[in-house]
Short mmCIF file of C-alpha atoms in Angstrom, two decimals:
data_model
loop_
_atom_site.label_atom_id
_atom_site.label_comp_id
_atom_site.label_asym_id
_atom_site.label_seq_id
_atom_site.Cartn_x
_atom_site.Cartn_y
_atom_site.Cartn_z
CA UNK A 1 -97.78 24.45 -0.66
CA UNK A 2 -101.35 23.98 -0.94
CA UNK A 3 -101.36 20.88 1.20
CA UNK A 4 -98.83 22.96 4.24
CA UNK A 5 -101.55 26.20 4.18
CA UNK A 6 -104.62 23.93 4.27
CA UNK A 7 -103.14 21.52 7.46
CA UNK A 8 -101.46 25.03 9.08
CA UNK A 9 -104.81 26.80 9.17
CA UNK A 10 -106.72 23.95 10.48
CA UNK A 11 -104.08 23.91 13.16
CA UNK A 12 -104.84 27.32 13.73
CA UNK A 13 -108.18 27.28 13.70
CA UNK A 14 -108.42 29.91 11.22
CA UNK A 15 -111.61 30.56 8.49
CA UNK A 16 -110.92 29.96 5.18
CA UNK A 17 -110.66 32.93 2.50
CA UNK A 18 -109.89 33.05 -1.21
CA UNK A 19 -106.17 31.69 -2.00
CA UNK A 20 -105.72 34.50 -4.59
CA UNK A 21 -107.67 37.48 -3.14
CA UNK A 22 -106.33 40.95 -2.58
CA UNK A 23 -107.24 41.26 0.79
CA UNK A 24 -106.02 44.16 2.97
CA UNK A 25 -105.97 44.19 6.92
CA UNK A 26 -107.58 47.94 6.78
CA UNK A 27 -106.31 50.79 4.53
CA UNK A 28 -103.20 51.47 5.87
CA UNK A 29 -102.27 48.18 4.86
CA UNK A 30 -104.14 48.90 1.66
CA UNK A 31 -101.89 52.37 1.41
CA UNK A 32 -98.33 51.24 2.16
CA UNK A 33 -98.79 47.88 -0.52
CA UNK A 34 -99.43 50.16 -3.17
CA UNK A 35 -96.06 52.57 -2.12
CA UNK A 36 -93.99 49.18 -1.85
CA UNK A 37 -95.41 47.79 -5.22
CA UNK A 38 -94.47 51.10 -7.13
CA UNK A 39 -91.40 51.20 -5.29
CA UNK A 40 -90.11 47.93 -6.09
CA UNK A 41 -91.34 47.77 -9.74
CA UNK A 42 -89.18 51.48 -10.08
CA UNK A 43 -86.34 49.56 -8.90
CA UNK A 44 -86.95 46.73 -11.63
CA UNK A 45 -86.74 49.16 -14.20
CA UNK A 46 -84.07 51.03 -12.71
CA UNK A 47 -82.07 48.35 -12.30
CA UNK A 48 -82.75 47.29 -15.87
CA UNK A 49 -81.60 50.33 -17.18
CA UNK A 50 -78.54 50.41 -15.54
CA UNK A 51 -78.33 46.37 -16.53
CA UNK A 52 -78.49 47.63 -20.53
CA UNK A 53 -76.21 50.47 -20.61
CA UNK A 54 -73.70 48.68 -18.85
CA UNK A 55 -73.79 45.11 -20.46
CA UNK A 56 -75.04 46.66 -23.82
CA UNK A 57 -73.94 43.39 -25.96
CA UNK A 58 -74.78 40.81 -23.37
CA UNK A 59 -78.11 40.08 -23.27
CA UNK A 60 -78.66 38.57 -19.64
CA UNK A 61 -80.61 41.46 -18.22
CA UNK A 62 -83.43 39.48 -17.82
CA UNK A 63 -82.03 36.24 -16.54
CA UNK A 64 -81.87 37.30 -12.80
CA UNK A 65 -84.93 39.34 -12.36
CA UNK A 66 -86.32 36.32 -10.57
CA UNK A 67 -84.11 37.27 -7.67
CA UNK A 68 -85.63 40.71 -7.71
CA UNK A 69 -89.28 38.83 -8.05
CA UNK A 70 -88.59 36.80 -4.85
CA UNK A 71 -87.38 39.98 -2.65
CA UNK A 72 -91.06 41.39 -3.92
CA UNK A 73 -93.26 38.05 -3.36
CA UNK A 74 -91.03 38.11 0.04
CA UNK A 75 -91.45 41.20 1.11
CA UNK A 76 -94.88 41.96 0.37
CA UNK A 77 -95.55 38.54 2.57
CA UNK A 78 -93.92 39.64 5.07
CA UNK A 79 -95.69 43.44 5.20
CA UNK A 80 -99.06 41.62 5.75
CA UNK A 81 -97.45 39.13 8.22
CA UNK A 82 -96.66 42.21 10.05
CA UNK A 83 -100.04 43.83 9.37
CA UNK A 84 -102.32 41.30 10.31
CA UNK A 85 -100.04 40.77 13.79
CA UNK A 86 -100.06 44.19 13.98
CA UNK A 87 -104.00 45.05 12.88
CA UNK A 88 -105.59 42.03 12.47
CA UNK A 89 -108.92 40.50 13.62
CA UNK A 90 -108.15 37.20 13.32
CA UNK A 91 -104.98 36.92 16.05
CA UNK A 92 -103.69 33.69 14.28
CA UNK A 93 -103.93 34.77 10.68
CA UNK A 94 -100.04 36.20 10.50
CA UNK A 95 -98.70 32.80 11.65
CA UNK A 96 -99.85 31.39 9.11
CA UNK A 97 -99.01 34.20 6.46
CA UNK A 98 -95.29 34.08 8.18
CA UNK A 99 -95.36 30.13 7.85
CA UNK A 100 -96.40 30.25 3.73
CA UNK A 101 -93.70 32.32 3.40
CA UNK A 102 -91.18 29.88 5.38
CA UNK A 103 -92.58 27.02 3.31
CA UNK A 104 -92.36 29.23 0.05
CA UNK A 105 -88.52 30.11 1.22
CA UNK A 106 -87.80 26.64 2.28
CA UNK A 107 -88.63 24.82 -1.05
CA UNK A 108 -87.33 27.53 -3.47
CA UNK A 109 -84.21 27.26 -1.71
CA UNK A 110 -83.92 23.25 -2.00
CA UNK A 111 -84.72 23.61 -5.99
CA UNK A 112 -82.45 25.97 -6.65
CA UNK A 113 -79.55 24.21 -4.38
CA UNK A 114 -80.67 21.28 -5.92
CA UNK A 115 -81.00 22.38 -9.92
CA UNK A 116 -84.43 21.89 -9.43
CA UNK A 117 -83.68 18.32 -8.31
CA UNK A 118 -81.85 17.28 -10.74
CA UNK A 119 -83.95 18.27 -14.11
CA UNK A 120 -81.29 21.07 -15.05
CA UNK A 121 -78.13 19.35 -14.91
#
């Protein structure tokens, strides 16, 4: 991954900024994060709930929550993609937002087709 966003934003021509940095196109961006975090952690919890009062003697309520983790990684990528097209400075900096989260898409989907090439079989 590392490797893909280091040769993409070379291609691009972009500046380089801190891998794991919390930065926000302006504060509208800043705003509507927040309102999607709290949203989507409410429906974690929710759908917990609903997870334990159904299934109370099964205890697999936590085994897919990494499904729910990748529609949050995924779709908080894809709000900034659409803010920094959108609002941006730097006119380049959501292709390569929109092609980490390809990459990101594209591998998790070959280790989990793949039992994580062959470890979990």
């Amino acid at each position: 991954m590392y490797m893909f966003h280091e040769s993409l934003r070379r291609v691009l021509g972009l500046e380089k900024f801190p891998f794991f940095s919390d930065n926000h196109v302006n504060d509208l961006h800043k705003k509507v994060d927040g309102i999607v975090r709290w949203i989507l952690v409410g429906g974690l919890l929710i759908w917990w709930f609903i997870d334990a009062a159904v299934s109370p003697m099964r205890d697999s309520g936590w085994i897919a929550v990494h499904y729910l983790l990748f529609v949050v990684i995924g779709s908080l990528e894809m709000l900034r993609a659409f803010m920094e097209w959108r609002y941006g400075e730097e006119r380049k900096r959501w292709i390569l937002t929109a092609g980490n989260l390809a990459f990101g898409v594209l591998i998790l989907a070959v280790l989990f087709t793949t039992d994580f090439l062959g470890l979990f079989r």
